[in-house]
Amino acid sequence: MLTWNQKEPPMRAGIYIHFPFCLKKCLYCDFNSTPATGSDHRGYVELLLKEMELRQAALPEPVSAPTLYFGGGTPSLMGPELVGLVVASARERFSLEPDAEVTLEANPGTLTRERLDGYLAAGVNRLSLGVQSFEDRLLKRLGRVHSSAEALSAFQDARRAGFDNISIDLMHSLPGQSLSQWREALELAVSLSPEHVSAYALSIEEGTPFERLHDEGALPLPAEEEAAAMFEATTAVLSKAGYRHYEISNYALPGRHSRHNSSYWNRLSYLGFGAGAHSFWNPDGLGRRWKNPGDVAAYAGGIEAGLPVDEEPEQLTLKDALSESFFLGLRMLDGLDLAPLLERYGEAALAPYLEQAAAWEKRGALIREGSLIRVSPGAVILANGIFSSFV
């Protein structure tokens, strides 16, 4: 278990809970997840609670948690009672703040009105629905276990249960998807009036069934030009409907951005619990990272023995911290404020990054306004190339 210098100040840190079980692994998914057949959900939650106890004992100061995020896998396979136990533990051990954002990722096919009522009563106040598509044909192609009708029903049931902060996940550039079909999906999403929309382009990840199909030429993806048009359509449709494009793939109504995910892009501290969960502790502007074993049995063995479960602990260097500051900070459409970086790290340390930024500015890809630097509207679609140049 990592320990820290006792002189470090008290910290605010988000809490991430990883629930690795799902009904069936999707064909595009490379997350740390496994089919839930035979899994012991209560036993796994007991491991989470024990890990939270161990981590609390290792921290030098009490932690105040502004966010709690259940990710996976399919966290909505956890019953509301189990979710409530984790929320209560976060409140007890990490001072979960009274106005904390508590998000649960959910597969529409696992939700019922009764279950949604239970999650709200357990302390969940933000729901992230993994809709991905409103077309059954595309859902089947992705290997999803829910239907379009179930997605629509889950959203309406969540509203009736009292959820007033709902995010919808959608994917574009899917096999056999056209630009007009993507526009229809966006319009349908807008008609539901969710507070937040995450719109991602499909990426072919190593080791997934989609990678094999792609290599075999059996995955008819949209042409590059059409995929670019889908990206541009996303901003056009959602912006017109009042959604603010605040991060490359994320859109929100005013004040409804994801507070938890924003902490990642701003290099704020977070503590991860569960098999494969990652953590980042940043009291000094550099930061330390570590992760838990991804294998559930290995994770359980360590926790049950009260032994360290941290893997790959890494103390970040100044170069690491600066690279991440630019790489992650520029994902935010409002841009990266250089003033605190200059104050903390000094002009000499930032010089190479400022030179790189100036080169992009000359090409019209970045805009510098005082201490703020951001990706220009016309270059957002090429942002990954910009980000990677700072690594």
Coordinates of C-alpha atoms in Angstrom, one line a residue:
M1 CA 0.0 0.0 0.0
L2 CA 1.4 3.4 -1.0
T3 CA 2.2 5.8 1.9
W4 CA 3.0 9.5 1.8
N5 CA 4.9 12.2 3.5
Q6 CA 2.9 13.1 6.7
K7 CA 3.5 16.8 6.0
E8 CA 1.3 16.8 2.9
P9 CA -1.8 19.0 3.3
P10 CA -5.4 17.6 3.5
M11 CA -6.7 16.7 0.0
R12 CA -9.9 16.8 -2.0
A13 CA -10.0 13.7 -4.1
G14 CA -12.7 12.2 -6.3
I15 CA -13.6 8.6 -5.7
Y16 CA -13.9 6.1 -8.5
I17 CA -15.4 2.6 -8.0
H18 CA -14.7 0.0 -10.7
F19 CA -17.3 -2.8 -11.0
P20 CA -15.8 -5.2 -13.6
F21 CA -18.8 -7.4 -14.3
C22 CA -21.2 -7.2 -17.3
L23 CA -23.8 -9.3 -18.9
K24 CA -21.7 -9.8 -22.0
K25 CA -18.6 -8.1 -23.2
C26 CA -19.3 -5.8 -26.2
L27 CA -17.4 -6.5 -29.4
Y28 CA -15.5 -3.1 -29.3
C29 CA -14.7 -3.1 -25.6
D30 CA -11.2 -3.2 -24.2
F31 CA -12.1 -2.1 -20.7
N32 CA -11.3 -4.2 -17.7
S33 CA -14.6 -6.2 -17.7
T34 CA -15.7 -9.8 -17.6
P35 CA -19.1 -11.5 -18.0
A36 CA -21.0 -11.7 -14.7
T37 CA -21.8 -15.4 -14.8
G38 CA -21.3 -16.8 -11.4
S39 CA -19.9 -13.6 -9.9
D40 CA -20.6 -12.7 -6.3
H41 CA -21.7 -9.1 -6.3
R42 CA -22.0 -8.9 -2.5
G43 CA -18.6 -10.5 -2.0
Y44 CA -17.1 -8.0 -4.4
V45 CA -18.7 -5.1 -2.6
E46 CA -17.3 -6.4 0.7
L47 CA -13.8 -6.3 -0.9
L48 CA -14.4 -2.7 -2.0
L49 CA -15.4 -1.7 1.5
K50 CA -12.3 -3.4 2.9
E51 CA -10.1 -1.7 0.4
M52 CA -11.6 1.7 1.3
E53 CA -10.7 0.9 4.9
L54 CA -7.1 0.0 4.0
R55 CA -6.7 3.1 1.9
Q56 CA -8.1 5.4 4.5
A57 CA -5.5 4.0 7.0
A58 CA -2.7 4.7 4.5
L59 CA -3.6 8.3 3.8
P60 CA -1.8 11.0 5.8
E61 CA -4.8 13.3 6.1
P62 CA -8.6 13.0 5.8
V63 CA -9.9 13.3 2.3
S64 CA -12.8 15.3 1.2
A65 CA -14.5 13.8 -1.8
P66 CA -16.5 16.1 -4.2
T67 CA -17.4 13.3 -6.6
L68 CA -18.1 9.5 -6.5
Y69 CA -18.3 7.6 -9.8
F70 CA -19.4 4.0 -10.4
G71 CA -17.8 2.8 -13.6
G72 CA -17.3 -0.6 -15.3
G73 CA -18.3 -3.1 -16.6
T74 CA -21.9 -2.6 -15.8
P75 CA -22.4 -1.0 -12.3
S76 CA -26.1 -1.2 -12.7
L77 CA -25.9 -4.9 -12.2
M78 CA -25.3 -4.0 -8.5
G79 CA -28.4 -3.9 -6.5
P80 CA -29.3 -0.5 -4.9
E81 CA -28.6 -1.9 -1.5
L82 CA -25.0 -2.7 -2.5
V83 CA -24.6 0.7 -4.1
G84 CA -25.9 2.3 -0.9
L85 CA -23.2 0.5 1.1
V86 CA -20.5 1.9 -1.0
V87 CA -21.9 5.4 -0.9
A88 CA -22.2 5.2 2.9
S89 CA -18.6 4.0 3.1
A90 CA -17.4 6.9 1.0
R91 CA -19.3 9.3 3.2
E92 CA -17.8 7.8 6.3
R93 CA -14.2 7.2 5.2
F94 CA -13.6 10.0 2.7
S95 CA -16.1 12.7 3.8
L96 CA -18.2 12.5 0.7
E97 CA -19.4 16.1 0.4
P98 CA -23.1 17.0 0.9
D99 CA -23.4 18.3 -2.6
A100 CA -21.2 15.6 -4.1
E101 CA -21.9 14.4 -7.7
V102 CA -22.6 10.7 -7.4
T103 CA -22.7 9.0 -10.9
L104 CA -23.7 5.5 -11.8
E105 CA -23.0 4.1 -15.3
A106 CA -26.0 2.0 -16.4
N107 CA -26.9 -0.3 -19.2
P108 CA -30.5 0.4 -20.2
G109 CA -31.3 -3.3 -20.3
T110 CA -30.6 -3.7 -16.6
L111 CA -32.9 -1.0 -15.3
T112 CA -36.4 -1.1 -13.9
R113 CA -38.4 1.6 -12.3
E114 CA -38.0 -0.1 -8.9
R115 CA -34.2 -0.3 -9.3
L116 CA -34.0 3.3 -10.3
D117 CA -36.0 4.4 -7.2
G118 CA -33.5 2.4 -5.2
Y119 CA -30.5 4.0 -6.7
L120 CA -31.8 7.5 -6.0
A121 CA -32.6 6.5 -2.4
A122 CA -29.1 5.1 -2.1
G123 CA -27.5 8.5 -2.9
V124 CA -27.0 8.3 -6.7
N125 CA -27.9 11.7 -8.2
R126 CA -26.4 11.4 -11.7
L127 CA -27.1 8.6 -14.2
S128 CA -24.9 7.8 -17.2
L129 CA -26.9 5.7 -19.7
G130 CA -24.8 3.7 -22.1
V131 CA -27.3 4.0 -25.0
Q132 CA -24.6 4.0 -27.8
S133 CA -27.3 3.8 -30.5
F134 CA -31.0 4.1 -31.0
E135 CA -31.0 1.6 -33.9
D136 CA -31.4 -2.1 -33.0
R137 CA -29.4 -3.1 -36.1
L138 CA -26.4 -1.1 -34.9
L139 CA -26.8 -2.2 -31.3
K140 CA -26.7 -5.8 -32.4
R141 CA -23.6 -5.1 -34.5
L142 CA -21.9 -3.7 -31.4
G143 CA -22.8 -6.7 -29.3
R144 CA -25.0 -4.6 -26.9
V145 CA -27.6 -6.5 -24.8
H146 CA -30.3 -3.8 -24.8
S147 CA -32.7 -2.6 -27.5
S148 CA -33.6 0.9 -28.6
A149 CA -37.0 0.6 -26.9
E150 CA -35.3 -0.4 -23.6
A151 CA -33.0 2.7 -23.9
L152 CA -36.0 5.0 -24.3
S153 CA -38.0 3.3 -21.6
A154 CA -35.0 3.5 -19.2
F155 CA -34.6 7.2 -19.8
Q156 CA -38.3 7.9 -19.1
D157 CA -38.3 5.7 -16.0
A158 CA -35.3 7.5 -14.7
R159 CA -37.1 10.8 -15.1
R160 CA -40.2 9.4 -13.3
A161 CA -38.0 8.2 -10.5
G162 CA -36.7 11.7 -10.0
F163 CA -33.3 11.8 -11.7
D164 CA -32.7 15.4 -12.9
N165 CA -29.2 14.8 -14.1
I166 CA -28.9 12.2 -16.8
S167 CA -26.1 11.7 -19.4
I168 CA -26.5 9.7 -22.6
D169 CA -23.6 8.0 -24.2
L170 CA -23.7 7.7 -28.0
M171 CA -21.3 6.4 -30.6
H172 CA -20.7 7.4 -34.2
S173 CA -18.6 6.1 -37.1
L174 CA -20.1 2.7 -36.5
P175 CA -20.1 -0.2 -39.1
G176 CA -22.8 0.5 -41.6
Q177 CA -23.8 3.9 -40.1
S178 CA -24.5 6.8 -42.4
L179 CA -24.3 10.5 -41.7
S180 CA -28.1 10.9 -41.9
Q181 CA -28.6 8.1 -39.4
W182 CA -26.2 9.7 -37.0
R183 CA -28.1 13.0 -37.3
E184 CA -31.3 11.2 -36.5
A185 CA -29.8 9.7 -33.4
L186 CA -28.6 13.1 -32.2
E187 CA -32.1 14.6 -32.9
L188 CA -33.7 11.8 -30.9
A189 CA -31.3 12.3 -28.0
V190 CA -32.0 16.1 -28.0
S191 CA -35.8 15.4 -28.0
L192 CA -35.3 13.6 -24.6
S193 CA -33.6 16.7 -23.1
P194 CA -30.8 14.9 -21.2
E195 CA -28.5 17.2 -19.2
H196 CA -25.4 15.8 -20.8
V197 CA -24.4 13.9 -23.9
S198 CA -21.1 12.1 -24.5
A199 CA -20.6 11.4 -28.2
Y200 CA -17.7 9.2 -29.1
A201 CA -16.3 8.0 -32.4
L202 CA -15.8 4.2 -32.5
S203 CA -12.1 3.3 -32.1
I204 CA -10.8 -0.1 -33.0
E205 CA -8.9 -1.3 -29.9
E206 CA -6.2 -3.9 -29.7
G207 CA -7.3 -7.4 -28.8
T208 CA -11.1 -6.9 -29.4
P209 CA -13.3 -8.8 -31.8
F210 CA -13.7 -5.6 -33.8
E211 CA -9.9 -5.5 -34.3
R212 CA -10.0 -9.0 -35.8
L213 CA -13.0 -8.2 -38.0
H214 CA -11.3 -5.0 -39.1
D215 CA -8.1 -6.8 -40.0
E216 CA -10.1 -9.3 -42.0
G217 CA -11.9 -6.5 -43.9
A218 CA -15.2 -7.5 -42.5
L219 CA -16.0 -4.3 -40.7
P220 CA -17.6 -1.8 -43.1
L221 CA -16.6 1.5 -41.3
P222 CA -17.6 4.9 -42.7
A223 CA -15.0 6.6 -44.9
E224 CA -12.8 9.2 -43.2
E225 CA -14.6 12.1 -44.8
E226 CA -18.0 10.8 -43.6
A227 CA -16.6 10.2 -40.1
A228 CA -15.4 13.8 -40.0
A229 CA -18.8 15.0 -41.1
M230 CA -20.4 13.0 -38.2
F231 CA -18.1 14.8 -35.8
E232 CA -19.0 18.2 -37.2
A233 CA -22.7 17.3 -37.2
T234 CA -22.5 16.4 -33.5
T235 CA -21.4 19.9 -32.5
A236 CA -23.9 21.5 -34.9
V237 CA -26.9 19.6 -33.7
L238 CA -26.1 19.7 -30.0
S239 CA -25.0 23.4 -29.9
K240 CA -28.2 24.4 -31.7
A241 CA -30.1 22.6 -28.9
G242 CA -28.3 24.5 -26.2
Y243 CA -25.6 22.0 -25.3
R244 CA -22.1 23.5 -24.6
H245 CA -19.2 21.6 -26.2
Y246 CA -16.9 21.6 -23.2
E247 CA -14.6 18.7 -23.9
I248 CA -13.7 17.0 -27.2
S249 CA -16.4 14.3 -26.8
N250 CA -18.7 15.8 -24.2
Y251 CA -21.6 18.3 -24.3
A252 CA -23.6 19.6 -21.4
L253 CA -26.4 22.0 -20.6
P254 CA -25.1 25.0 -18.5
G255 CA -23.8 23.8 -15.2
R256 CA -24.2 20.1 -16.0
H257 CA -20.8 19.1 -17.1
S258 CA -19.3 15.9 -15.6
R259 CA -17.5 17.2 -12.4
H260 CA -15.9 13.8 -11.9
N261 CA -14.5 13.4 -15.4
S262 CA -13.4 17.0 -15.4
S263 CA -11.1 16.2 -12.5
Y264 CA -9.1 13.9 -14.8
W265 CA -8.6 16.5 -17.4
N266 CA -7.5 19.0 -14.8
R267 CA -5.1 16.6 -13.1
L268 CA -6.9 16.7 -9.8
S269 CA -6.5 13.9 -7.3
Y270 CA -8.7 10.8 -7.4
L271 CA -8.7 7.4 -5.6
G272 CA -9.7 4.3 -7.4
F273 CA -11.2 1.2 -5.8
G274 CA -11.9 -2.2 -7.3
A275 CA -10.1 -4.6 -9.8
G276 CA -8.1 -2.6 -12.3
A277 CA -9.0 0.8 -10.9
H278 CA -6.4 3.6 -11.3
S279 CA -5.5 6.3 -8.8
F280 CA -3.8 9.7 -9.0
W281 CA -2.5 11.6 -5.9
N282 CA -1.3 15.1 -6.7
P283 CA -0.5 17.3 -3.7
D284 CA 2.7 18.8 -5.2
G285 CA 1.8 19.5 -8.9
L286 CA 3.7 16.5 -10.1
G287 CA 1.6 13.6 -8.9
R288 CA 1.8 9.8 -8.3
R289 CA -0.1 7.1 -10.1
W290 CA -0.8 3.5 -9.3
K291 CA -3.4 0.8 -10.2
N292 CA -5.0 -2.2 -8.7
P293 CA -4.6 -5.7 -10.2
G294 CA -7.0 -6.1 -13.1
D295 CA -7.6 -9.8 -12.4
V296 CA -10.5 -10.1 -9.9
A297 CA -9.0 -13.1 -8.1
A298 CA -5.6 -11.3 -7.7
Y299 CA -7.3 -8.2 -6.4
A300 CA -9.4 -10.2 -4.0
G301 CA -6.4 -12.1 -2.7
G302 CA -4.5 -9.0 -1.8
I303 CA -7.5 -7.3 -0.1
E304 CA -8.5 -10.4 1.9
A305 CA -4.9 -10.7 3.1
G306 CA -4.8 -7.0 4.0
L307 CA -1.7 -6.7 1.7
P308 CA -0.7 -4.0 -0.8
V309 CA -2.7 -4.2 -4.0
D310 CA -1.0 -1.3 -5.7
E311 CA 0.7 -2.1 -9.1
E312 CA 2.9 0.0 -11.2
P313 CA 3.4 2.9 -8.7
E314 CA 4.9 5.8 -10.5
Q315 CA 6.2 9.2 -9.3
L316 CA 5.7 11.6 -12.1
T317 CA 8.6 13.8 -13.2
L318 CA 8.4 17.5 -14.1
K319 CA 8.3 16.6 -17.8
D320 CA 5.5 14.1 -17.1
A321 CA 3.5 16.7 -15.3
L322 CA 3.9 19.4 -18.0
S323 CA 3.2 17.0 -20.8
E324 CA 0.0 15.9 -19.1
S325 CA -1.0 19.4 -18.3
F326 CA -1.0 20.3 -22.0
F327 CA -2.2 16.9 -23.3
L328 CA -5.2 16.9 -20.9
G329 CA -5.8 20.6 -20.5
L330 CA -6.2 21.3 -24.2
R331 CA -9.1 18.7 -24.3
M332 CA -11.2 21.3 -22.5
L333 CA -12.7 23.6 -25.1
D334 CA -12.3 26.6 -22.7
G335 CA -8.6 25.9 -23.0
L336 CA -5.6 25.7 -20.7
D337 CA -4.7 28.6 -18.4
L338 CA -0.9 29.0 -18.5
A339 CA -0.7 31.4 -15.5
P340 CA -0.9 28.8 -12.8
L341 CA 1.6 26.6 -14.7
L342 CA 4.1 29.4 -15.0
E343 CA 3.7 30.2 -11.4
R344 CA 4.2 26.7 -10.3
Y345 CA 6.8 25.4 -12.7
G346 CA 8.6 28.5 -14.0
E347 CA 9.0 29.9 -17.5
A348 CA 12.2 27.9 -18.3
A349 CA 10.4 24.6 -17.7
L350 CA 7.5 25.6 -19.9
A351 CA 9.6 27.0 -22.7
P352 CA 9.6 23.9 -24.9
Y353 CA 5.9 23.5 -24.6
L354 CA 5.2 27.1 -25.3
E355 CA 7.4 26.8 -28.4
Q356 CA 5.3 23.8 -29.5
A357 CA 2.1 25.8 -28.8
A358 CA 3.4 28.8 -30.8
A359 CA 4.1 26.5 -33.8
W360 CA 0.5 25.2 -33.7
E361 CA -0.7 28.8 -33.3
K362 CA 1.1 29.8 -36.5
R363 CA -0.8 27.0 -38.3
G364 CA -4.1 28.3 -36.9
A365 CA -4.7 25.2 -34.8
L366 CA -4.3 26.9 -31.4
I367 CA -5.5 30.3 -30.2
R368 CA -3.6 32.3 -27.5
E369 CA -5.6 34.9 -25.6
G370 CA -3.5 36.3 -22.8
S371 CA -2.6 33.4 -20.5
L372 CA -5.3 31.1 -22.1
I373 CA -4.5 28.8 -24.9
R374 CA -7.1 26.6 -26.6
V375 CA -7.8 24.6 -29.7
S376 CA -9.3 26.7 -32.5
P377 CA -12.8 25.7 -33.6
G378 CA -11.7 24.6 -37.0
A379 CA -9.0 22.3 -35.6
V380 CA -11.0 20.4 -33.0
I381 CA -11.5 17.6 -35.4
L382 CA -7.7 17.2 -35.6
A383 CA -7.1 17.6 -31.9
N384 CA -5.6 14.2 -31.2
G385 CA -2.6 15.1 -33.4
I386 CA -2.2 18.4 -31.5
F387 CA -2.4 16.7 -28.1
S388 CA 0.1 14.0 -28.9
S389 CA 2.7 16.5 -29.9
F390 CA 3.0 17.6 -26.3
V391 CA 3.9 14.1 -25.0

